[in-house]
Amino acid sequence: MDKDEPIPENKFPSENPTKNGTHTCGQICVYAATTMTLMFRSHLFTVVVFGPYARLIQWDRRGSIVTCRFNYTGGKKKDTQQSLILFKFYQRFAQLTDEQRGLDPNITCLDSNKDPRVAKAKKQF
């Protein structure tokens, strides 16, 4: 850890008990909640980057799973394992199906050609 970097508590290592840390955590939660509300998703992945560090978060309707903080630049020691975490995440994420990425497969677009109620609602809107 850098000397200027706040040290997370051992009890909850993903949280920083400072005022800015609490505000940032709340802001990230609001972004995830907004995305889950406005899009039809069963779950959501986010990458949170702060300086040379990052965390991966998987959100669902019950809560979230947060990784330990890692230095995606490799740090001063050029730790190759940590610097590859983000690359490996995106590499694996690119191979997922839409459903595995969190898109709800039960949601489909309405077709105004097949249902006259949809055409009528489009005209009224």
PDB file of C-alpha atoms in Angstrom:
ATOM      1  CA  MET A   1       0.000   0.000   0.000  1.00  0.00           C
ATOM      2  CA  ASP A   2       1.064   3.547  -0.655  1.00  0.00           C
ATOM      3  CA  LYS A   3       1.647   5.725   2.402  1.00  0.00           C
ATOM      4  CA  ASP A   4      -0.960   8.211   1.115  1.00  0.00           C
ATOM      5  CA  GLU A   5      -3.565   5.522   0.527  1.00  0.00           C
ATOM      6  CA  PRO A   6      -6.205   5.116   3.292  1.00  0.00           C
ATOM      7  CA  ILE A   7      -5.963   1.730   4.970  1.00  0.00           C
ATOM      8  CA  PRO A   8      -9.235  -0.228   4.895  1.00  0.00           C
ATOM      9  CA  GLU A   9     -10.399  -1.798   8.124  1.00  0.00           C
ATOM     10  CA  ASN A  10      -9.572  -5.488   8.506  1.00  0.00           C
ATOM     11  CA  LYS A  11     -13.187  -6.272   9.401  1.00  0.00           C
ATOM     12  CA  PHE A  12     -14.520  -4.965   6.056  1.00  0.00           C
ATOM     13  CA  PRO A  13     -11.531  -4.688   3.689  1.00  0.00           C
ATOM     14  CA  SER A  14     -13.633  -3.378   0.788  1.00  0.00           C
ATOM     15  CA  GLU A  15     -14.780  -0.367   2.782  1.00  0.00           C
ATOM     16  CA  ASN A  16     -12.898   2.785   3.661  1.00  0.00           C
ATOM     17  CA  PRO A  17     -14.404   4.341   6.797  1.00  0.00           C
ATOM     18  CA  THR A  18     -13.477   7.919   5.864  1.00  0.00           C
ATOM     19  CA  LYS A  19     -16.081  10.506   4.861  1.00  0.00           C
ATOM     20  CA  ASN A  20     -14.953  10.400   1.199  1.00  0.00           C
ATOM     21  CA  GLY A  21     -14.839   6.602   1.256  1.00  0.00           C
ATOM     22  CA  THR A  22     -18.404   6.385   2.537  1.00  0.00           C
ATOM     23  CA  HIS A  23     -19.586   8.932  -0.041  1.00  0.00           C
ATOM     24  CA  THR A  24     -17.863   7.051  -2.884  1.00  0.00           C
ATOM     25  CA  CYS A  25     -19.353   3.741  -1.760  1.00  0.00           C
ATOM     26  CA  GLY A  26     -22.833   5.297  -1.721  1.00  0.00           C
ATOM     27  CA  GLN A  27     -22.296   6.823  -5.154  1.00  0.00           C
ATOM     28  CA  ILE A  28     -21.243   3.465  -6.632  1.00  0.00           C
ATOM     29  CA  CYS A  29     -24.306   1.815  -5.073  1.00  0.00           C
ATOM     30  CA  VAL A  30     -26.591   4.465  -6.591  1.00  0.00           C
ATOM     31  CA  TYR A  31     -25.074   3.903 -10.055  1.00  0.00           C
ATOM     32  CA  ALA A  32     -25.600   0.151  -9.785  1.00  0.00           C
ATOM     33  CA  ALA A  33     -29.154   0.526  -8.452  1.00  0.00           C
ATOM     34  CA  THR A  34     -30.031   2.971 -11.242  1.00  0.00           C
ATOM     35  CA  THR A  35     -28.680   0.627 -13.902  1.00  0.00           C
ATOM     36  CA  MET A  36     -30.560  -2.337 -12.423  1.00  0.00           C
ATOM     37  CA  THR A  37     -33.760  -0.241 -12.261  1.00  0.00           C
ATOM     38  CA  LEU A  38     -33.624   1.170 -15.787  1.00  0.00           C
ATOM     39  CA  MET A  39     -32.459  -1.977 -17.564  1.00  0.00           C
ATOM     40  CA  PHE A  40     -33.885  -5.480 -17.409  1.00  0.00           C
ATOM     41  CA  ARG A  41     -30.966  -7.231 -15.740  1.00  0.00           C
ATOM     42  CA  SER A  42     -30.591 -10.177 -13.397  1.00  0.00           C
ATOM     43  CA  HIS A  43     -27.107  -9.051 -12.390  1.00  0.00           C
ATOM     44  CA  LEU A  44     -24.465  -6.495 -13.288  1.00  0.00           C
ATOM     45  CA  PHE A  45     -20.674  -6.315 -13.311  1.00  0.00           C
ATOM     46  CA  THR A  46     -18.795  -3.112 -12.586  1.00  0.00           C
ATOM     47  CA  VAL A  47     -15.137  -2.194 -12.552  1.00  0.00           C
ATOM     48  CA  VAL A  48     -14.258   0.512 -10.061  1.00  0.00           C
ATOM     49  CA  VAL A  49     -10.946   2.229 -10.766  1.00  0.00           C
ATOM     50  CA  PHE A  50      -9.311   4.614  -8.316  1.00  0.00           C
ATOM     51  CA  GLY A  51      -5.786   5.650  -9.188  1.00  0.00           C
ATOM     52  CA  PRO A  52      -3.621   2.595  -9.862  1.00  0.00           C
ATOM     53  CA  TYR A  53      -6.091   0.359  -7.987  1.00  0.00           C
ATOM     54  CA  ALA A  54      -9.283  -1.353  -9.048  1.00  0.00           C
ATOM     55  CA  ARG A  55     -12.004  -3.633  -7.722  1.00  0.00           C
ATOM     56  CA  LEU A  56     -14.478  -5.840  -9.560  1.00  0.00           C
ATOM     57  CA  ILE A  57     -18.056  -5.909  -8.286  1.00  0.00           C
ATOM     58  CA  GLN A  58     -20.889  -8.256  -9.197  1.00  0.00           C
ATOM     59  CA  TRP A  59     -24.319  -6.892  -8.276  1.00  0.00           C
ATOM     60  CA  ASP A  60     -27.619  -8.731  -8.157  1.00  0.00           C
ATOM     61  CA  ARG A  61     -31.008  -8.085  -6.531  1.00  0.00           C
ATOM     62  CA  ARG A  62     -29.737  -9.252  -3.131  1.00  0.00           C
ATOM     63  CA  GLY A  63     -26.479  -7.324  -2.897  1.00  0.00           C
ATOM     64  CA  SER A  64     -22.938  -7.390  -4.209  1.00  0.00           C
ATOM     65  CA  ILE A  65     -19.706  -9.340  -4.212  1.00  0.00           C
ATOM     66  CA  VAL A  66     -16.575  -7.189  -4.119  1.00  0.00           C
ATOM     67  CA  THR A  67     -13.039  -8.323  -4.894  1.00  0.00           C
ATOM     68  CA  CYS A  68     -10.017  -7.292  -2.900  1.00  0.00           C
ATOM     69  CA  ARG A  69      -8.315  -4.171  -4.170  1.00  0.00           C
ATOM     70  CA  PHE A  70      -5.614  -4.876  -6.737  1.00  0.00           C
ATOM     71  CA  ASN A  71      -3.026  -2.734  -8.472  1.00  0.00           C
ATOM     72  CA  TYR A  72      -3.845  -3.169 -12.150  1.00  0.00           C
ATOM     73  CA  THR A  73      -0.627  -1.360 -13.150  1.00  0.00           C
ATOM     74  CA  GLY A  74       1.486  -4.000 -11.421  1.00  0.00           C
ATOM     75  CA  GLY A  75       2.844  -1.496  -8.905  1.00  0.00           C
ATOM     76  CA  LYS A  76       6.460  -0.643  -8.292  1.00  0.00           C
ATOM     77  CA  LYS A  77       7.398  -4.323  -8.174  1.00  0.00           C
ATOM     78  CA  LYS A  78       5.566  -4.917 -11.475  1.00  0.00           C
ATOM     79  CA  ASP A  79       3.476  -7.775 -10.080  1.00  0.00           C
ATOM     80  CA  THR A  80       2.372  -9.504 -13.285  1.00  0.00           C
ATOM     81  CA  GLN A  81      -0.412 -11.450 -11.569  1.00  0.00           C
ATOM     82  CA  GLN A  82      -2.152  -8.279 -10.375  1.00  0.00           C
ATOM     83  CA  SER A  83      -1.595  -6.401 -13.608  1.00  0.00           C
ATOM     84  CA  LEU A  84      -3.316  -9.196 -15.557  1.00  0.00           C
ATOM     85  CA  ILE A  85      -6.474  -9.384 -13.397  1.00  0.00           C
ATOM     86  CA  LEU A  86      -8.294  -6.661 -15.343  1.00  0.00           C
ATOM     87  CA  PHE A  87      -7.193  -8.056 -18.694  1.00  0.00           C
ATOM     88  CA  LYS A  88      -8.351 -11.568 -17.758  1.00  0.00           C
ATOM     89  CA  PHE A  89     -11.689 -10.222 -16.523  1.00  0.00           C
ATOM     90  CA  TYR A  90     -12.395  -8.440 -19.819  1.00  0.00           C
ATOM     91  CA  GLN A  91     -11.133 -11.406 -21.809  1.00  0.00           C
ATOM     92  CA  ARG A  92     -13.551 -13.752 -20.015  1.00  0.00           C
ATOM     93  CA  PHE A  93     -16.384 -11.199 -20.006  1.00  0.00           C
ATOM     94  CA  ALA A  94     -16.121 -10.894 -23.805  1.00  0.00           C
ATOM     95  CA  GLN A  95     -16.812 -14.618 -24.114  1.00  0.00           C
ATOM     96  CA  LEU A  96     -19.998 -14.574 -22.004  1.00  0.00           C
ATOM     97  CA  THR A  97     -23.459 -14.804 -23.503  1.00  0.00           C
ATOM     98  CA  ASP A  98     -25.888 -11.901 -23.010  1.00  0.00           C
ATOM     99  CA  GLU A  99     -27.647 -13.901 -20.299  1.00  0.00           C
ATOM    100  CA  GLN A 100     -24.365 -14.592 -18.493  1.00  0.00           C
ATOM    101  CA  ARG A 101     -23.616 -10.859 -18.685  1.00  0.00           C
ATOM    102  CA  GLY A 102     -26.856 -10.217 -16.802  1.00  0.00           C
ATOM    103  CA  LEU A 103     -29.396  -9.379 -19.503  1.00  0.00           C
ATOM    104  CA  ASP A 104     -32.795 -10.868 -18.675  1.00  0.00           C
ATOM    105  CA  PRO A 105     -33.715 -13.382 -21.428  1.00  0.00           C
ATOM    106  CA  ASN A 106     -37.430 -13.163 -20.556  1.00  0.00           C
ATOM    107  CA  ILE A 107     -37.715  -9.600 -21.862  1.00  0.00           C
ATOM    108  CA  THR A 108     -38.490  -9.150 -25.541  1.00  0.00           C
ATOM    109  CA  CYS A 109     -39.342  -6.160 -27.696  1.00  0.00           C
ATOM    110  CA  LEU A 110     -43.007  -5.633 -28.505  1.00  0.00           C
ATOM    111  CA  ASP A 111     -43.877  -5.917 -32.185  1.00  0.00           C
ATOM    112  CA  SER A 112     -46.553  -3.516 -33.404  1.00  0.00           C
ATOM    113  CA  ASN A 113     -47.044  -5.670 -36.521  1.00  0.00           C
ATOM    114  CA  LYS A 114     -48.132  -8.658 -34.445  1.00  0.00           C
ATOM    115  CA  ASP A 115     -50.214  -6.945 -31.776  1.00  0.00           C
ATOM    116  CA  PRO A 116     -52.619  -4.088 -32.645  1.00  0.00           C
ATOM    117  CA  ARG A 117     -52.597  -2.931 -29.007  1.00  0.00           C
ATOM    118  CA  VAL A 118     -48.914  -2.098 -29.354  1.00  0.00           C
ATOM    119  CA  ALA A 119     -49.533  -0.085 -32.539  1.00  0.00           C
ATOM    120  CA  LYS A 120     -52.355   1.804 -30.817  1.00  0.00           C
ATOM    121  CA  ALA A 121     -50.202   2.570 -27.771  1.00  0.00           C
ATOM    122  CA  LYS A 122     -47.374   3.833 -30.026  1.00  0.00           C
ATOM    123  CA  LYS A 123     -49.762   6.233 -31.764  1.00  0.00           C
ATOM    124  CA  GLN A 124     -51.108   7.537 -28.446  1.00  0.00           C
ATOM    125  CA  PHE A 125     -47.656   8.043 -27.049  1.00  0.00           C
TER     126      PHE A 125
END
